[in-house]
Amino acid sequence: RAMAFAPHLAYATAMQIEQLLIEEHLPFSLAIREWTADPRVVVLPALACLDDAPCQRVVEFVEQGGSAMIVGDTSMRDGWGRLRRDLGLRALLPATVNTPGLHAEQHIAAAGAAMPEVAAVTQSTEDIYHQAGRGRVVYVSSVVDPASQPSLFNPDNTYDTSLDLTNWRVPERADELRRAFEWLLDDQPTMTVTAPRGVIAEYYRKPADGSYYAHIVNMTGKAVSDVAATLVLPGNRRATAVRILSPDADGDREVDWQ
């Protein structure tokens, strides 16, 4: 329900972060209910409505050594959109992280009963790096400026159902987010490809035999050079062979990689 109840800004945030990961050649997957088997970082792109169960799962993941990027008002409401008294992910965040609306609105359970006045909470505006348990957390106050977003409605007040091209771009704060991902990954991404802009990469892992694949596609329209792939194997595992598969060759080509 997190994305189902999310406002347009959450989708814009997700799209721009995805585009940044694509251009940085960092492997990622979209988590629909279930996560991949061994994620290193989870990104929560302004998911205001988040049930208790996923909140607890993220907390346990980080406390056991994982990393998380938490954006904006993530976990401010429960899965049904009801305002929480505090962030659902508070266990991972220092007291300096706040979002507007917390502690400032009466809960339906208190209707008809007087509640003490509570001062409005000041919104966090700086990125905050935080150690939680054995893991790492970066709180990012915002990724997308709401003023940069087009109207969701046409001039005749009907809903605009056209394809959104506005957010197929890296965020304005791309440099800060790159640094955040580097810190969350402890400067050791599992697999990366260094290549000119316009060369994209997607990654696969074959659990049956433990092999890893980097599918590299040149979309620049011209030949490129100095493309390098880097793989950091987990634990004490060691690579036994490196092969190049190409549509321009008749078969696999084993390369000297050491």
mmCIF file with all atom_site columns, N, CA and C in Angstrom, residues 153-200:
data_model
loop_
_atom_site.group_PDB
_atom_site.id
_atom_site.type_symbol
_atom_site.label_atom_id
_atom_site.label_alt_id
_atom_site.label_comp_id
_atom_site.label_asym_id
_atom_site.label_entity_id
_atom_site.label_seq_id
_atom_site.pdbx_PDB_ins_code
_atom_site.Cartn_x
_atom_site.Cartn_y
_atom_site.Cartn_z
_atom_site.occupancy
_atom_site.B_iso_or_equiv
_atom_site.pdbx_formal_charge
_atom_site.auth_seq_id
_atom_site.auth_comp_id
_atom_site.auth_asym_id
_atom_site.auth_atom_id
_atom_site.pdbx_PDB_model_num
ATOM 1   N N  . PHE A 1 153 ? -3.300  17.933 -13.708 1.00 0.00 ? 153 PHE A N  1
ATOM 2   C CA . PHE A 1 153 ? -4.574  18.126 -14.398 1.00 0.00 ? 153 PHE A CA 1
ATOM 3   C C  . PHE A 1 153 ? -4.390  18.943 -15.676 1.00 0.00 ? 153 PHE A C  1
ATOM 4   N N  . ASN A 1 154 ? -5.227  18.656 -16.656 1.00 0.00 ? 154 ASN A N  1
ATOM 5   C CA . ASN A 1 154 ? -5.256  19.411 -17.900 1.00 0.00 ? 154 ASN A CA 1
ATOM 6   C C  . ASN A 1 154 ? -5.984  20.736 -17.683 1.00 0.00 ? 154 ASN A C  1
ATOM 7   N N  . PRO A 1 155 ? -5.888  21.663 -18.635 1.00 0.00 ? 155 PRO A N  1
ATOM 8   C CA . PRO A 1 155 ? -6.593  22.947 -18.496 1.00 0.00 ? 155 PRO A CA 1
ATOM 9   C C  . PRO A 1 155 ? -8.099  22.797 -18.283 1.00 0.00 ? 155 PRO A C  1
ATOM 10  N N  . ASP A 1 156 ? -8.705  21.710 -18.783 1.00 0.00 ? 156 ASP A N  1
ATOM 11  C CA . ASP A 1 156 ? -10.142 21.516 -18.592 1.00 0.00 ? 156 ASP A CA 1
ATOM 12  C C  . ASP A 1 156 ? -10.462 20.764 -17.304 1.00 0.00 ? 156 ASP A C  1
ATOM 13  N N  . ASN A 1 157 ? -9.440  20.638 -16.406 1.00 0.00 ? 157 ASN A N  1
ATOM 14  C CA . ASN A 1 157 ? -9.592  20.000 -15.089 1.00 0.00 ? 157 ASN A CA 1
ATOM 15  C C  . ASN A 1 157 ? -9.752  18.482 -15.150 1.00 0.00 ? 157 ASN A C  1
ATOM 16  N N  . THR A 1 158 ? -9.525  17.874 -16.310 1.00 0.00 ? 158 THR A N  1
ATOM 17  C CA . THR A 1 158 ? -9.482  16.416 -16.368 1.00 0.00 ? 158 THR A CA 1
ATOM 18  C C  . THR A 1 158 ? -8.080  15.955 -15.982 1.00 0.00 ? 158 THR A C  1
ATOM 19  N N  . TYR A 1 159 ? -7.983  14.711 -15.525 1.00 0.00 ? 159 TYR A N  1
ATOM 20  C CA . TYR A 1 159 ? -6.696  14.190 -15.066 1.00 0.00 ? 159 TYR A CA 1
ATOM 21  C C  . TYR A 1 159 ? -5.779  13.931 -16.257 1.00 0.00 ? 159 TYR A C  1
ATOM 22  N N  . ASP A 1 160 ? -4.532  14.371 -16.140 1.00 0.00 ? 160 ASP A N  1
ATOM 23  C CA . ASP A 1 160 ? -3.553  14.189 -17.210 1.00 0.00 ? 160 ASP A CA 1
ATOM 24  C C  . ASP A 1 160 ? -2.980  12.769 -17.126 1.00 0.00 ? 160 ASP A C  1
ATOM 25  N N  . THR A 1 161 ? -3.328  11.929 -18.078 1.00 0.00 ? 161 THR A N  1
ATOM 26  C CA . THR A 1 161 ? -2.876  10.538 -18.083 1.00 0.00 ? 161 THR A CA 1
ATOM 27  C C  . THR A 1 161 ? -1.704  10.304 -19.036 1.00 0.00 ? 161 THR A C  1
ATOM 28  N N  . SER A 1 162 ? -1.116  11.372 -19.545 1.00 0.00 ? 162 SER A N  1
ATOM 29  C CA . SER A 1 162 ? 0.007   11.218 -20.470 1.00 0.00 ? 162 SER A CA 1
ATOM 30  C C  . SER A 1 162 ? 1.249   10.727 -19.725 1.00 0.00 ? 162 SER A C  1
ATOM 31  N N  . LEU A 1 163 ? 2.210   10.210 -20.473 1.00 0.00 ? 163 LEU A N  1
ATOM 32  C CA . LEU A 1 163 ? 3.434   9.682  -19.892 1.00 0.00 ? 163 LEU A CA 1
ATOM 33  C C  . LEU A 1 163 ? 4.245   10.805 -19.260 1.00 0.00 ? 163 LEU A C  1
ATOM 34  N N  . ASP A 1 164 ? 4.654   10.603 -18.010 1.00 0.00 ? 164 ASP A N  1
ATOM 35  C CA . ASP A 1 164 ? 5.438   11.611 -17.300 1.00 0.00 ? 164 ASP A CA 1
ATOM 36  C C  . ASP A 1 164 ? 6.906   11.505 -17.699 1.00 0.00 ? 164 ASP A C  1
ATOM 37  N N  . LEU A 1 165 ? 7.391   12.486 -18.439 1.00 0.00 ? 165 LEU A N  1
ATOM 38  C CA . LEU A 1 165 ? 8.797   12.518 -18.829 1.00 0.00 ? 165 LEU A CA 1
ATOM 39  C C  . LEU A 1 165 ? 9.607   13.460 -17.948 1.00 0.00 ? 165 LEU A C  1
ATOM 40  N N  . THR A 1 166 ? 8.926   14.180 -17.063 1.00 0.00 ? 166 THR A N  1
ATOM 41  C CA . THR A 1 166 ? 9.589   15.208 -16.260 1.00 0.00 ? 166 THR A CA 1
ATOM 42  C C  . THR A 1 166 ? 10.689  14.635 -15.382 1.00 0.00 ? 166 THR A C  1
ATOM 43  N N  . ASN A 1 167 ? 10.468  13.422 -14.866 1.00 0.00 ? 167 ASN A N  1
ATOM 44  C CA . ASN A 1 167 ? 11.370  12.891 -13.843 1.00 0.00 ? 167 ASN A CA 1
ATOM 45  C C  . ASN A 1 167 ? 12.306  11.803 -14.349 1.00 0.00 ? 167 ASN A C  1
ATOM 46  N N  . TRP A 1 168 ? 12.412  11.639 -15.657 1.00 0.00 ? 168 TRP A N  1
ATOM 47  C CA . TRP A 1 168 ? 13.411  10.729 -16.210 1.00 0.00 ? 168 TRP A CA 1
ATOM 48  C C  . TRP A 1 168 ? 14.736  11.470 -16.298 1.00 0.00 ? 168 TRP A C  1
ATOM 49  N N  . ARG A 1 169 ? 15.285  11.779 -15.164 1.00 0.00 ? 169 ARG A N  1
ATOM 50  C CA . ARG A 1 169 ? 16.504  12.570 -15.064 1.00 0.00 ? 169 ARG A CA 1
ATOM 51  C C  . ARG A 1 169 ? 17.116  12.328 -13.691 1.00 0.00 ? 169 ARG A C  1
ATOM 52  N N  . VAL A 1 170 ? 18.373  12.659 -13.544 1.00 0.00 ? 170 VAL A N  1
ATOM 53  C CA . VAL A 1 170 ? 18.994  12.547 -12.226 1.00 0.00 ? 170 VAL A CA 1
ATOM 54  C C  . VAL A 1 170 ? 18.550  13.736 -11.379 1.00 0.00 ? 170 VAL A C  1
ATOM 55  N N  . PRO A 1 171 ? 18.533  13.584 -10.067 1.00 0.00 ? 171 PRO A N  1
ATOM 56  C CA . PRO A 1 171 ? 18.101  14.688 -9.203  1.00 0.00 ? 171 PRO A CA 1
ATOM 57  C C  . PRO A 1 171 ? 19.051  15.882 -9.270  1.00 0.00 ? 171 PRO A C  1
ATOM 58  N N  . GLU A 1 172 ? 18.532  17.040 -8.906  1.00 0.00 ? 172 GLU A N  1
ATOM 59  C CA . GLU A 1 172 ? 19.373  18.237 -8.823  1.00 0.00 ? 172 GLU A CA 1
ATOM 60  C C  . GLU A 1 172 ? 20.503  18.019 -7.815  1.00 0.00 ? 172 GLU A C  1
ATOM 61  N N  . ARG A 1 173 ? 20.224  17.249 -6.769  1.00 0.00 ? 173 ARG A N  1
ATOM 62  C CA . ARG A 1 173 ? 21.198  17.005 -5.714  1.00 0.00 ? 173 ARG A CA 1
ATOM 63  C C  . ARG A 1 173 ? 21.948  15.691 -5.957  1.00 0.00 ? 173 ARG A C  1
ATOM 64  N N  . ALA A 1 174 ? 22.225  15.397 -7.204  1.00 0.00 ? 174 ALA A N  1
ATOM 65  C CA . ALA A 1 174 ? 22.838  14.112 -7.557  1.00 0.00 ? 174 ALA A CA 1
ATOM 66  C C  . ALA A 1 174 ? 24.165  13.897 -6.846  1.00 0.00 ? 174 ALA A C  1
ATOM 67  N N  . ASP A 1 175 ? 24.996  14.924 -6.735  1.00 0.00 ? 175 ASP A N  1
ATOM 68  C CA . ASP A 1 175 ? 26.309  14.760 -6.108  1.00 0.00 ? 175 ASP A CA 1
ATOM 69  C C  . ASP A 1 175 ? 26.177  14.355 -4.647  1.00 0.00 ? 175 ASP A C  1
ATOM 70  N N  . GLU A 1 176 ? 25.248  14.994 -3.921  1.00 0.00 ? 176 GLU A N  1
ATOM 71  C CA . GLU A 1 176 ? 25.048  14.645 -2.511  1.00 0.00 ? 176 GLU A CA 1
ATOM 72  C C  . GLU A 1 176 ? 24.540  13.212 -2.373  1.00 0.00 ? 176 GLU A C  1
ATOM 73  N N  . LEU A 1 177 ? 23.648  12.803 -3.282  1.00 0.00 ? 177 LEU A N  1
ATOM 74  C CA . LEU A 1 177 ? 23.116  11.448 -3.211  1.00 0.00 ? 177 LEU A CA 1
ATOM 75  C C  . LEU A 1 177 ? 24.177  10.415 -3.574  1.00 0.00 ? 177 LEU A C  1
ATOM 76  N N  . ARG A 1 178 ? 25.049  10.735 -4.525  1.00 0.00 ? 178 ARG A N  1
ATOM 77  C CA . ARG A 1 178 ? 26.158  9.828  -4.847  1.00 0.00 ? 178 ARG A CA 1
ATOM 78  C C  . ARG A 1 178 ? 27.013  9.585  -3.607  1.00 0.00 ? 178 ARG A C  1
ATOM 79  N N  . ARG A 1 179 ? 27.337  10.681 -2.902  1.00 0.00 ? 179 ARG A N  1
ATOM 80  C CA . ARG A 1 179 ? 28.149  10.540 -1.691  1.00 0.00 ? 179 ARG A CA 1
ATOM 81  C C  . ARG A 1 179 ? 27.415  9.709  -0.642  1.00 0.00 ? 179 ARG A C  1
ATOM 82  N N  . ALA A 1 180 ? 26.101  9.890  -0.547  1.00 0.00 ? 180 ALA A N  1
ATOM 83  C CA . ALA A 1 180 ? 25.320  9.120  0.426   1.00 0.00 ? 180 ALA A CA 1
ATOM 84  C C  . ALA A 1 180 ? 25.369  7.630  0.103   1.00 0.00 ? 180 ALA A C  1
ATOM 85  N N  . PHE A 1 181 ? 25.209  7.283  -1.162  1.00 0.00 ? 181 PHE A N  1
ATOM 86  C CA . PHE A 1 181 ? 25.268  5.869  -1.545  1.00 0.00 ? 181 PHE A CA 1
ATOM 87  C C  . PHE A 1 181 ? 26.667  5.288  -1.314  1.00 0.00 ? 181 PHE A C  1
ATOM 88  N N  . GLU A 1 182 ? 27.686  6.072  -1.587  1.00 0.00 ? 182 GLU A N  1
ATOM 89  C CA . GLU A 1 182 ? 29.049  5.595  -1.335  1.00 0.00 ? 182 GLU A CA 1
ATOM 90  C C  . GLU A 1 182 ? 29.228  5.270  0.137   1.00 0.00 ? 182 GLU A C  1
ATOM 91  N N  . TRP A 1 183 ? 28.711  6.125  1.017   1.00 0.00 ? 183 TRP A N  1
ATOM 92  C CA . TRP A 1 183 ? 28.846  5.885  2.455   1.00 0.00 ? 183 TRP A CA 1
ATOM 93  C C  . TRP A 1 183 ? 28.016  4.686  2.891   1.00 0.00 ? 183 TRP A C  1
ATOM 94  N N  . LEU A 1 184 ? 26.804  4.577  2.366   1.00 0.00 ? 184 LEU A N  1
ATOM 95  C CA . LEU A 1 184 ? 25.946  3.449  2.722   1.00 0.00 ? 184 LEU A CA 1
ATOM 96  C C  . LEU A 1 184 ? 26.551  2.123  2.278   1.00 0.00 ? 184 LEU A C  1
ATOM 97  N N  . LEU A 1 185 ? 27.267  2.132  1.160   1.00 0.00 ? 185 LEU A N  1
ATOM 98  C CA . LEU A 1 185 ? 27.919  0.922  0.654   1.00 0.00 ? 185 LEU A CA 1
ATOM 99  C C  . LEU A 1 185 ? 29.336  0.763  1.181   1.00 0.00 ? 185 LEU A C  1
ATOM 100 N N  . ASP A 1 186 ? 29.730  1.657  2.065   1.00 0.00 ? 186 ASP A N  1
ATOM 101 C CA . ASP A 1 186 ? 31.083  1.626  2.635   1.00 0.00 ? 186 ASP A CA 1
ATOM 102 C C  . ASP A 1 186 ? 32.134  1.662  1.530   1.00 0.00 ? 186 ASP A C  1
ATOM 103 N N  . ASP A 1 187 ? 31.836  2.411  0.459   1.00 0.00 ? 187 ASP A N  1
ATOM 104 C CA . ASP A 1 187 ? 32.740  2.554  -0.693  1.00 0.00 ? 187 ASP A CA 1
ATOM 105 C C  . ASP A 1 187 ? 33.086  1.225  -1.340  1.00 0.00 ? 187 ASP A C  1
ATOM 106 N N  . GLN A 1 188 ? 32.237  0.222  -1.179  1.00 0.00 ? 188 GLN A N  1
ATOM 107 C CA . GLN A 1 188 ? 32.485  -1.090 -1.774  1.00 0.00 ? 188 GLN A CA 1
ATOM 108 C C  . GLN A 1 188 ? 31.200  -1.652 -2.387  1.00 0.00 ? 188 GLN A C  1
ATOM 109 N N  . PRO A 1 189 ? 30.750  -1.085 -3.486  1.00 0.00 ? 189 PRO A N  1
ATOM 110 C CA . PRO A 1 189 ? 29.573  -1.660 -4.148  1.00 0.00 ? 189 PRO A CA 1
ATOM 111 C C  . PRO A 1 189 ? 29.860  -3.072 -4.622  1.00 0.00 ? 189 PRO A C  1
ATOM 112 N N  . THR A 1 190 ? 28.848  -3.931 -4.617  1.00 0.00 ? 190 THR A N  1
ATOM 113 C CA . THR A 1 190 ? 29.046  -5.320 -5.032  1.00 0.00 ? 190 THR A CA 1
ATOM 114 C C  . THR A 1 190 ? 29.559  -5.400 -6.466  1.00 0.00 ? 190 THR A C  1
ATOM 115 N N  . MET A 1 191 ? 28.952  -4.640 -7.361  1.00 0.00 ? 191 MET A N  1
ATOM 116 C CA . MET A 1 191 ? 29.376  -4.664 -8.754  1.00 0.00 ? 191 MET A CA 1
ATOM 117 C C  . MET A 1 191 ? 29.144  -3.295 -9.381  1.00 0.00 ? 191 MET A C  1
ATOM 118 N N  . THR A 1 192 ? 30.104  -2.815 -10.099 1.00 0.00 ? 192 THR A N  1
ATOM 119 C CA . THR A 1 192 ? 29.963  -1.539 -10.788 1.00 0.00 ? 192 THR A CA 1
ATOM 120 C C  . THR A 1 192 ? 30.595  -1.632 -12.175 1.00 0.00 ? 192 THR A C  1
ATOM 121 N N  . VAL A 1 193 ? 30.143  -0.749 -13.041 1.00 0.00 ? 193 VAL A N  1
ATOM 122 C CA . VAL A 1 193 ? 30.728  -0.607 -14.374 1.00 0.00 ? 193 VAL A CA 1
ATOM 123 C C  . VAL A 1 193 ? 31.122  0.853  -14.544 1.00 0.00 ? 193 VAL A C  1
ATOM 124 N N  . THR A 1 194 ? 32.371  1.076  -14.870 1.00 0.00 ? 194 THR A N  1
ATOM 125 C CA . THR A 1 194 ? 32.850  2.430  -15.156 1.00 0.00 ? 194 THR A CA 1
ATOM 126 C C  . THR A 1 194 ? 32.850  2.613  -16.665 1.00 0.00 ? 194 THR A C  1
ATOM 127 N N  . ALA A 1 195 ? 32.057  3.584  -17.117 1.00 0.00 ? 195 ALA A N  1
ATOM 128 C CA . ALA A 1 195 ? 31.897  3.785  -18.561 1.00 0.00 ? 195 ALA A CA 1
ATOM 129 C C  . ALA A 1 195 ? 31.381  5.191  -18.819 1.00 0.00 ? 195 ALA A C  1
ATOM 130 N N  . PRO A 1 196 ? 31.523  5.671  -20.060 1.00 0.00 ? 196 PRO A N  1
ATOM 131 C CA . PRO A 1 196 ? 30.983  6.995  -20.389 1.00 0.00 ? 196 PRO A CA 1
ATOM 132 C C  . PRO A 1 196 ? 29.470  7.038  -20.224 1.00 0.00 ? 196 PRO A C  1
ATOM 133 N N  . ARG A 1 197 ? 28.945  8.227  -20.042 1.00 0.00 ? 197 ARG A N  1
ATOM 134 C CA . ARG A 1 197 ? 27.502  8.400  -19.932 1.00 0.00 ? 197 ARG A CA 1
ATOM 135 C C  . ARG A 1 197 ? 26.844  7.941  -21.233 1.00 0.00 ? 197 ARG A C  1
ATOM 136 N N  . GLY A 1 198 ? 25.785  7.186  -21.098 1.00 0.00 ? 198 GLY A N  1
ATOM 137 C CA . GLY A 1 198 ? 25.125  6.627  -22.266 1.00 0.00 ? 198 GLY A CA 1
ATOM 138 C C  . GLY A 1 198 ? 25.374  5.140  -22.420 1.00 0.00 ? 198 GLY A C  1
ATOM 139 N N  . VAL A 1 199 ? 26.355  4.636  -21.674 1.00 0.00 ? 199 VAL A N  1
ATOM 140 C CA . VAL A 1 199 ? 26.576  3.192  -21.590 1.00 0.00 ? 199 VAL A CA 1
ATOM 141 C C  . VAL A 1 199 ? 25.884  2.716  -20.313 1.00 0.00 ? 199 VAL A C  1
ATOM 142 N N  . ILE A 1 200 ? 24.923  1.838  -20.464 1.00 0.00 ? 200 ILE A N  1
ATOM 143 C CA . ILE A 1 200 ? 24.163  1.401  -19.292 1.00 0.00 ? 200 ILE A CA 1
ATOM 144 C C  . ILE A 1 200 ? 24.500  -0.049 -18.964 1.00 0.00 ? 200 ILE A C  1
#
